[in-house]
PDB file of C-alpha atoms and ligand atoms in Angstrom:
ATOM      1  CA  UNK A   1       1.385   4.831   8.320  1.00  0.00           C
ATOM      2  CA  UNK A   2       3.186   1.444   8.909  1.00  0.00           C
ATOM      3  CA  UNK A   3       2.014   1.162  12.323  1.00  0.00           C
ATOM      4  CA  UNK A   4      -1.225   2.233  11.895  1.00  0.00           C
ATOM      5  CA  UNK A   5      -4.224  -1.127  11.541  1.00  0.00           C
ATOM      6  CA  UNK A   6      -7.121  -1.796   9.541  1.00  0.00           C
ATOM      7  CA  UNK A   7      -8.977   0.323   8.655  1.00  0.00           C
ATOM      8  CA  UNK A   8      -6.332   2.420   7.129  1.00  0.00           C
ATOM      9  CA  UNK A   9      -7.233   6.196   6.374  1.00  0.00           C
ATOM     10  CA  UNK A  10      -5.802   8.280   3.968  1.00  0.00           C
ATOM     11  CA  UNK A  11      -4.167  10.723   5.606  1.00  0.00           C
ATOM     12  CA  UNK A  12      -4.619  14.894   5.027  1.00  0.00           C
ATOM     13  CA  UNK A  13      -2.237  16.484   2.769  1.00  0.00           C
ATOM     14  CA  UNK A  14      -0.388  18.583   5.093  1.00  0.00           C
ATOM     15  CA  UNK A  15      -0.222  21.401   2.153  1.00  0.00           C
ATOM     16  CA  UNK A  16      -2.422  22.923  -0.497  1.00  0.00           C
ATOM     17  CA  UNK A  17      -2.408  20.533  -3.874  1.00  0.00           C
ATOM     18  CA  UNK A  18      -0.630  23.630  -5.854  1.00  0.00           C
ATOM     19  CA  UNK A  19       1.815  24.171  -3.227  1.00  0.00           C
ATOM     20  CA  UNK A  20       4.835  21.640  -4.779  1.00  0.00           C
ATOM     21  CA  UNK A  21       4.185  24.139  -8.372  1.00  0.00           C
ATOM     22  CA  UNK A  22       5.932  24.853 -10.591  1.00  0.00           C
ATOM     23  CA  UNK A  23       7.964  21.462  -9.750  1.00  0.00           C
ATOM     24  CA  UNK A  24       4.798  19.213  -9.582  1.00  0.00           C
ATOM     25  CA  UNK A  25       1.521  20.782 -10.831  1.00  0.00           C
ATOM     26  CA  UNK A  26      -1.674  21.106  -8.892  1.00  0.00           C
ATOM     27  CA  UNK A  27      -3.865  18.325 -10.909  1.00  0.00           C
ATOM     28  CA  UNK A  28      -1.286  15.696 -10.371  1.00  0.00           C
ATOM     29  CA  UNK A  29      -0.826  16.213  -6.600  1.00  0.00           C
ATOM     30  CA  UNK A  30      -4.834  16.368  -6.528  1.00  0.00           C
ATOM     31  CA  UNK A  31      -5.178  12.944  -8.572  1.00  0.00           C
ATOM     32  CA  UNK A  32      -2.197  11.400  -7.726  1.00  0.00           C
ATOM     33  CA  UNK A  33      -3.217  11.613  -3.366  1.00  0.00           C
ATOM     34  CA  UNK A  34      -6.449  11.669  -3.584  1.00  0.00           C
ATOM     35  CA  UNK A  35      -7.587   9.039  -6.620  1.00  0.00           C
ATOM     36  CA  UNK A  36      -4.217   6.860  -6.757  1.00  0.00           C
ATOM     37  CA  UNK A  37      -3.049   6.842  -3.470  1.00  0.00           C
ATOM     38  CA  UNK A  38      -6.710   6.161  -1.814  1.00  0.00           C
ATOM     39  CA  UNK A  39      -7.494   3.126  -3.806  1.00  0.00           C
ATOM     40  CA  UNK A  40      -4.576   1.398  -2.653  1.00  0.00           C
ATOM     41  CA  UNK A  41      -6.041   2.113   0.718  1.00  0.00           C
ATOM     42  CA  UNK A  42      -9.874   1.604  -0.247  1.00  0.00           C
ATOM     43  CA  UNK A  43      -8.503  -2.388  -1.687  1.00  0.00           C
ATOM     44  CA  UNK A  44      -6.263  -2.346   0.894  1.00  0.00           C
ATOM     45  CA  UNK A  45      -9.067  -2.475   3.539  1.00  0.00           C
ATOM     46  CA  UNK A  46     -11.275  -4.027   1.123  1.00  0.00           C
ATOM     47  CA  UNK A  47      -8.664  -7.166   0.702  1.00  0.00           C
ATOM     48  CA  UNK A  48      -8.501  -7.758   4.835  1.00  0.00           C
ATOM     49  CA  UNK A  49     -12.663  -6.514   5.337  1.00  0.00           C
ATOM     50  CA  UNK A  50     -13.295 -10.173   6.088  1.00  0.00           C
ATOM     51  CA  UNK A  51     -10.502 -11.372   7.540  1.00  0.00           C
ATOM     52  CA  UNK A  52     -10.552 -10.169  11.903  1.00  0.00           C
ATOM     53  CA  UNK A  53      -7.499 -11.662  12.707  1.00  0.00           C
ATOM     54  CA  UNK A  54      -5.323  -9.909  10.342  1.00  0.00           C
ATOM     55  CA  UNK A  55      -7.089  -6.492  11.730  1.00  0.00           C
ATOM     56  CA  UNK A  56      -4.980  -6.120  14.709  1.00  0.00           C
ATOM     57  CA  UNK A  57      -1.826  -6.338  12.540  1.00  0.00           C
ATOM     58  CA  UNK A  58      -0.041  -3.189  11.688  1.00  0.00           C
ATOM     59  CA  UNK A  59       0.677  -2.355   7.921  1.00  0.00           C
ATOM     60  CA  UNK A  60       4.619  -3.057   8.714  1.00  0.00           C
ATOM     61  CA  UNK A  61       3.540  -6.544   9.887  1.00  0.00           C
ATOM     62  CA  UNK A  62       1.199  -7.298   6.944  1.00  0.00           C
ATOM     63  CA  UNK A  63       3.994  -6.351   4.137  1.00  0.00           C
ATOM     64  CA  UNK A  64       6.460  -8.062   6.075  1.00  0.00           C
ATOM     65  CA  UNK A  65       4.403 -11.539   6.915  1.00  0.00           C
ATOM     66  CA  UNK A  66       3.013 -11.228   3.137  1.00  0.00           C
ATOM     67  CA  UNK A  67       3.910 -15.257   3.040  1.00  0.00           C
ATOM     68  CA  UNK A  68       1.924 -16.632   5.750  1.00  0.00           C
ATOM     69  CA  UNK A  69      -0.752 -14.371   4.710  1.00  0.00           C
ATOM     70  CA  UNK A  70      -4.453 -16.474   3.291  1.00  0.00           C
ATOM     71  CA  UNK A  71      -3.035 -17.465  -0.391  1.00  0.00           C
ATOM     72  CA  UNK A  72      -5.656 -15.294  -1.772  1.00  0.00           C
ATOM     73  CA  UNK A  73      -4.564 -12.336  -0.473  1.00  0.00           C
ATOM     74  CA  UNK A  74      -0.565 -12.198  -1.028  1.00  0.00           C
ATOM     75  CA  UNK A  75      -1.002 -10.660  -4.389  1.00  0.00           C
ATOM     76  CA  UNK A  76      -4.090  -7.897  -2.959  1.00  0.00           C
ATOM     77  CA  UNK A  77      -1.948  -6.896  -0.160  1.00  0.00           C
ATOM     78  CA  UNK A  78       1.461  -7.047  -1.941  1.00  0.00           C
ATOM     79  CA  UNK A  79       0.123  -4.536  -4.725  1.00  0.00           C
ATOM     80  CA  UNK A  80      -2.443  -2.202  -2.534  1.00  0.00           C
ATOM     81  CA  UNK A  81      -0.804  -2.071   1.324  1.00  0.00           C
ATOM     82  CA  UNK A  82       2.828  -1.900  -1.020  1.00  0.00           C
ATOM     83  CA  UNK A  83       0.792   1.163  -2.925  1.00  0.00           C
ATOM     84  CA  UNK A  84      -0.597   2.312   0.540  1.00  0.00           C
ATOM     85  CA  UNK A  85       2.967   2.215   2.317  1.00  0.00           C
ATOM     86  CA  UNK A  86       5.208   4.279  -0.566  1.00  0.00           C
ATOM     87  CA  UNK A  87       2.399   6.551  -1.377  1.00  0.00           C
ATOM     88  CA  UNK A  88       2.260   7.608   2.566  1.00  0.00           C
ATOM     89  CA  UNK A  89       6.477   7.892   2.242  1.00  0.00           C
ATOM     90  CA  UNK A  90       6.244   9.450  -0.767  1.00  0.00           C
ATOM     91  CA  UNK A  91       4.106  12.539   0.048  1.00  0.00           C
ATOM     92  CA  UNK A  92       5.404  12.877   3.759  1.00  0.00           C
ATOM     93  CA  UNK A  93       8.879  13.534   2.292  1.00  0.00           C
ATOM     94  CA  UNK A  94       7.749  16.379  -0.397  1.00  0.00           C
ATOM     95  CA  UNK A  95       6.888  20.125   1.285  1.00  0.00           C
ATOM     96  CA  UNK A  96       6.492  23.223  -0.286  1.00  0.00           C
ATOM     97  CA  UNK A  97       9.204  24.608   1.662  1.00  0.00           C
ATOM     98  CA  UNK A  98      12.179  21.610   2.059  1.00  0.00           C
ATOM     99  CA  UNK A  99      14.721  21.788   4.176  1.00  0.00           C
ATOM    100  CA  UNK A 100      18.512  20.178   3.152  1.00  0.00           C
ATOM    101  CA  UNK A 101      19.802  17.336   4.672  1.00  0.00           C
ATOM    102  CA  UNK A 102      21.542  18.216   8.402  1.00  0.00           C
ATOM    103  CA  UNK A 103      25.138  17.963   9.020  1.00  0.00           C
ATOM    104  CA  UNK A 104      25.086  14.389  10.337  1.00  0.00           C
ATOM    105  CA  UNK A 105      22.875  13.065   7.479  1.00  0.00           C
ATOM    106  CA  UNK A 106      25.135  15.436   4.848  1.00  0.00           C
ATOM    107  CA  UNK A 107      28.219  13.513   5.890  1.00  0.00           C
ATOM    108  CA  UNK A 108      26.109   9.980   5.495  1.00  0.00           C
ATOM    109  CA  UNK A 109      25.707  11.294   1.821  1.00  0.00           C
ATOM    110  CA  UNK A 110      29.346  12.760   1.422  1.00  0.00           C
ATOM    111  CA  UNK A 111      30.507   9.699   2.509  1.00  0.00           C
ATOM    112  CA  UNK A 112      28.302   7.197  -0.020  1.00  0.00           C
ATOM    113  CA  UNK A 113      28.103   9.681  -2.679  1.00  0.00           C
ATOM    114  CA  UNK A 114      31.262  11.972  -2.727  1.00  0.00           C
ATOM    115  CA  UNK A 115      28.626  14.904  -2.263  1.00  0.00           C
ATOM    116  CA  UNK A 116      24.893  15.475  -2.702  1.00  0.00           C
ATOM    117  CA  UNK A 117      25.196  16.323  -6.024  1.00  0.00           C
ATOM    118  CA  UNK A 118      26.683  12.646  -6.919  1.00  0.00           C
ATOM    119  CA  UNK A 119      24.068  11.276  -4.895  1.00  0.00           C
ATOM    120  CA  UNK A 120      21.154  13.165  -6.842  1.00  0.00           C
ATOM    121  CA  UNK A 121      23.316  11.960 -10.246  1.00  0.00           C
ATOM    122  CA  UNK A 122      23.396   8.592  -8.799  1.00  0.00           C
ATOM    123  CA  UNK A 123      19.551   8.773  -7.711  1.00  0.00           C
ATOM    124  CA  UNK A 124      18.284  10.064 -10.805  1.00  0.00           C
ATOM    125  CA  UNK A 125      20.334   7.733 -13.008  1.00  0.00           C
ATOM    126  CA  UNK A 126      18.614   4.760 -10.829  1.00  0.00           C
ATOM    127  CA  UNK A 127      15.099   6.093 -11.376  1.00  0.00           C
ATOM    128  CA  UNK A 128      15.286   6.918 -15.470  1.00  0.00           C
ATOM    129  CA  UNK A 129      16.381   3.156 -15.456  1.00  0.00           C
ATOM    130  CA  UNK A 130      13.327   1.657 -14.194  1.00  0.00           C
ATOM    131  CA  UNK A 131      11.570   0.051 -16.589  1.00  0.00           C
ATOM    132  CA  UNK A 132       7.973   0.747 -16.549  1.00  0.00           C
ATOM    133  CA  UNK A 133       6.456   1.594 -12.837  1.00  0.00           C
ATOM    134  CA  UNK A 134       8.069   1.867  -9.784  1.00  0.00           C
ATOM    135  CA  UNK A 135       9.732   3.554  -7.091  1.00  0.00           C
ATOM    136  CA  UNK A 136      14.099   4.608  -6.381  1.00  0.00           C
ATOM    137  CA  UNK A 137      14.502   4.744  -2.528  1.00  0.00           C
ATOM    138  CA  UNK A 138      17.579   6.421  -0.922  1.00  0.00           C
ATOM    139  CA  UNK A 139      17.841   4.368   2.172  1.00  0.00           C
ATOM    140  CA  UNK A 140      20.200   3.788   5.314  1.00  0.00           C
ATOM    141  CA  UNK A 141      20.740  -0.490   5.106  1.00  0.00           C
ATOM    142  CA  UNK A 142      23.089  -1.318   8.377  1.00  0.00           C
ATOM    143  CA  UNK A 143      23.955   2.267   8.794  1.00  0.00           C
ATOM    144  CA  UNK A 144      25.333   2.783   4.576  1.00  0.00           C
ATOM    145  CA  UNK A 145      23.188   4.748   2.617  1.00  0.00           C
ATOM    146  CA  UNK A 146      22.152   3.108  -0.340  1.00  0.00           C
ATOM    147  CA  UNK A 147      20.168   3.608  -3.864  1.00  0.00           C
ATOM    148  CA  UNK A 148      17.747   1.121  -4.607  1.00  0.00           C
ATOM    149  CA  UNK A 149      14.617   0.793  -6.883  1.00  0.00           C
ATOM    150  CA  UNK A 150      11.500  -1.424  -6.768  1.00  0.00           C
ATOM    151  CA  UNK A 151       9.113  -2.500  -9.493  1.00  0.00           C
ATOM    152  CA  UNK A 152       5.370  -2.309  -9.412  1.00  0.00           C
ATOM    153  CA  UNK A 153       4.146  -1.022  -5.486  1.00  0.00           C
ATOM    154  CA  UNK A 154       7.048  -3.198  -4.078  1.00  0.00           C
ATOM    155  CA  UNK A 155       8.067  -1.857  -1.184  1.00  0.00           C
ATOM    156  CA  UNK A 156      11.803  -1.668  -0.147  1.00  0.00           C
ATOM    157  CA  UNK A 157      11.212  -3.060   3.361  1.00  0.00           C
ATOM    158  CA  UNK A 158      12.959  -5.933   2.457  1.00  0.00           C
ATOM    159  CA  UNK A 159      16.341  -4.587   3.137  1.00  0.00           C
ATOM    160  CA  UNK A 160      14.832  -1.552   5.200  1.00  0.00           C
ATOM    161  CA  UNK A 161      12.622   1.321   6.996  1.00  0.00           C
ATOM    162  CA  UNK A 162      14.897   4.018   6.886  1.00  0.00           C
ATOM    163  CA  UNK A 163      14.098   6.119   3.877  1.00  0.00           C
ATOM    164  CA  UNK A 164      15.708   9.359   3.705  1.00  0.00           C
ATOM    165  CA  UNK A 165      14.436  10.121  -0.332  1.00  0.00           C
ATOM    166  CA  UNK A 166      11.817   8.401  -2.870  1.00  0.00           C
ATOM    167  CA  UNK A 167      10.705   9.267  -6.003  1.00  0.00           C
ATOM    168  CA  UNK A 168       7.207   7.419  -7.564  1.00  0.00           C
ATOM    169  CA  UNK A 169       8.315   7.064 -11.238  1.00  0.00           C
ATOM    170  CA  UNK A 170       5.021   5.425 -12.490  1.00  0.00           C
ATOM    171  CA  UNK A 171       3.602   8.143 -15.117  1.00  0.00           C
ATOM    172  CA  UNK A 172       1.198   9.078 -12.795  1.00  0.00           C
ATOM    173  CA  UNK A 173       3.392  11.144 -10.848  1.00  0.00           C
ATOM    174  CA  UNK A 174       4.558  13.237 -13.424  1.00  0.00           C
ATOM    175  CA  UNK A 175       2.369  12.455 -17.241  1.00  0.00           C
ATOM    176  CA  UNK A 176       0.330  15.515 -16.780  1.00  0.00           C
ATOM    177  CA  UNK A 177       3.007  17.977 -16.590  1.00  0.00           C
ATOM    178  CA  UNK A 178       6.028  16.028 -17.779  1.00  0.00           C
ATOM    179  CA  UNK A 179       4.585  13.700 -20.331  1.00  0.00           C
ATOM    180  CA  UNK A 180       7.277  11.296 -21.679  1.00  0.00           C
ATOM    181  CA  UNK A 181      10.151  13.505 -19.949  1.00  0.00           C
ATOM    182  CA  UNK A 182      10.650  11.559 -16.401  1.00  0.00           C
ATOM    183  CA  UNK A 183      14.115  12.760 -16.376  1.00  0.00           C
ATOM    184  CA  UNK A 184      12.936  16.392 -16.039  1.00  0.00           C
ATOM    185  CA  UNK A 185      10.771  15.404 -13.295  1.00  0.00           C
ATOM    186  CA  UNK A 186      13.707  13.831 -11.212  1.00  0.00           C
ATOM    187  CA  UNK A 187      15.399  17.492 -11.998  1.00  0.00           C
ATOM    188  CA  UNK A 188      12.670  18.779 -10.668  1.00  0.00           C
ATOM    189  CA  UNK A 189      11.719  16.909  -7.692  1.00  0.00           C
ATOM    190  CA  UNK A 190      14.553  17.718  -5.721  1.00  0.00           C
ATOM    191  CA  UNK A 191      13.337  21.064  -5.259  1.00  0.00           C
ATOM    192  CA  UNK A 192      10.494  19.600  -3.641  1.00  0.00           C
ATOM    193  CA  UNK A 193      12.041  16.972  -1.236  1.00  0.00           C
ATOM    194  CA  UNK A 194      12.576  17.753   2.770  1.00  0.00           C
ATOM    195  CA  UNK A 195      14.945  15.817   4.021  1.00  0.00           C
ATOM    196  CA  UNK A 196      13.944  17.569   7.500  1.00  0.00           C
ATOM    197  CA  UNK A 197      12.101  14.293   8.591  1.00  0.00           C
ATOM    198  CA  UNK A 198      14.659  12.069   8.574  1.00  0.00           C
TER     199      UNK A 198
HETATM  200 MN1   MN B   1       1.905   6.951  -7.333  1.00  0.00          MN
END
């Protein structure tokens, strides 16, 4: 997705919406990809519709150039190509059938973390901290992975591209099936996250 241009698409769901159950129930994959995650990409386009230049740009280059962006659209493309860009992470990383991080990436966590274990603890005790909606990235900045979490659809591109995990913590992601209990969805999600991709 981040070097795809305008107009953005939402991509298929590479698996059936039931497939992540029991870990994340049908209804919320359904809603969350295809109501949630395609309206940041339906404002997205609708944001840049009338502006050609910023068509040939690529969504890495819009989120990154958000300052000399037209004033009137640093807040519209901040919120929906943010939404557009961690939704599209998000969803690539989950599979019904994930596979554990390889040896090289499993010695990148041993080292930061002590194990994968501690890094879950440490992951999990980053997202139940975030304070209303937003995301907690694992992420490789200068070659250390780190933990970080972002508020509202703020992306972490800031600091970096390489995301090896992410978890959505706004209720969205988990209300249907976990109501108030976020901290059983981060339990739960790590049955659902391939770390094959990365
Ligand atoms: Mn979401």
């Amino acid at each position: 997705m981040l070097f795809e241009k305008y107009p953005f698409k939402l991509p298929e769901l590479p698996f059936a919406y039931n497939a992540l159950e029991p870990y994340i129930d049908g209804e919320t994959v359904h809603f969350h990809y295809d109501k949630h995650f395609k309206v940041y990409i339906d404002k997205l386009n609708a944001a840049i519709k009338d502006y050609p230049a910023l068509h040939n740009l690529t969504l890495y280059e819009l989120l990154t150039n958000i300052n000399s962006l037209p004033a009137s659209l640093r807040i519209p493309v901040r919120n929906n190509g943010g939404g557009v860009f961690n939704h599209s992470v998000y969803f690539d990383r989950l599979s019904p059938e994930p596979k554990p991080p390889k040896d090289m990436l499993k010695k990148e966590i041993d080292k930061a973390f002590g194990s994968f274990e501690g890094m879950k603890t440490a992951f999990n005790t980053a997202a139940n901290a975030v304070f209303g909606s937003g995301y907690t990235f694992l992420l490789r900045v200068d070659g250390i992975l780190k933990i970080i979490s972002t508020p509202n659809q703020d992306t972490p591109l800031f600091i970096s591209d390489e995301i090896i995990a992410v978890a959505d913590v706004w209720e969205h992601a988990y209300y249907l099936k976990y109501k108030n209990e976020r901290a059983k969805y981060l339990e739960n999600i790590w049955n659902v996250i391939d770390f094959s991709l990365v």
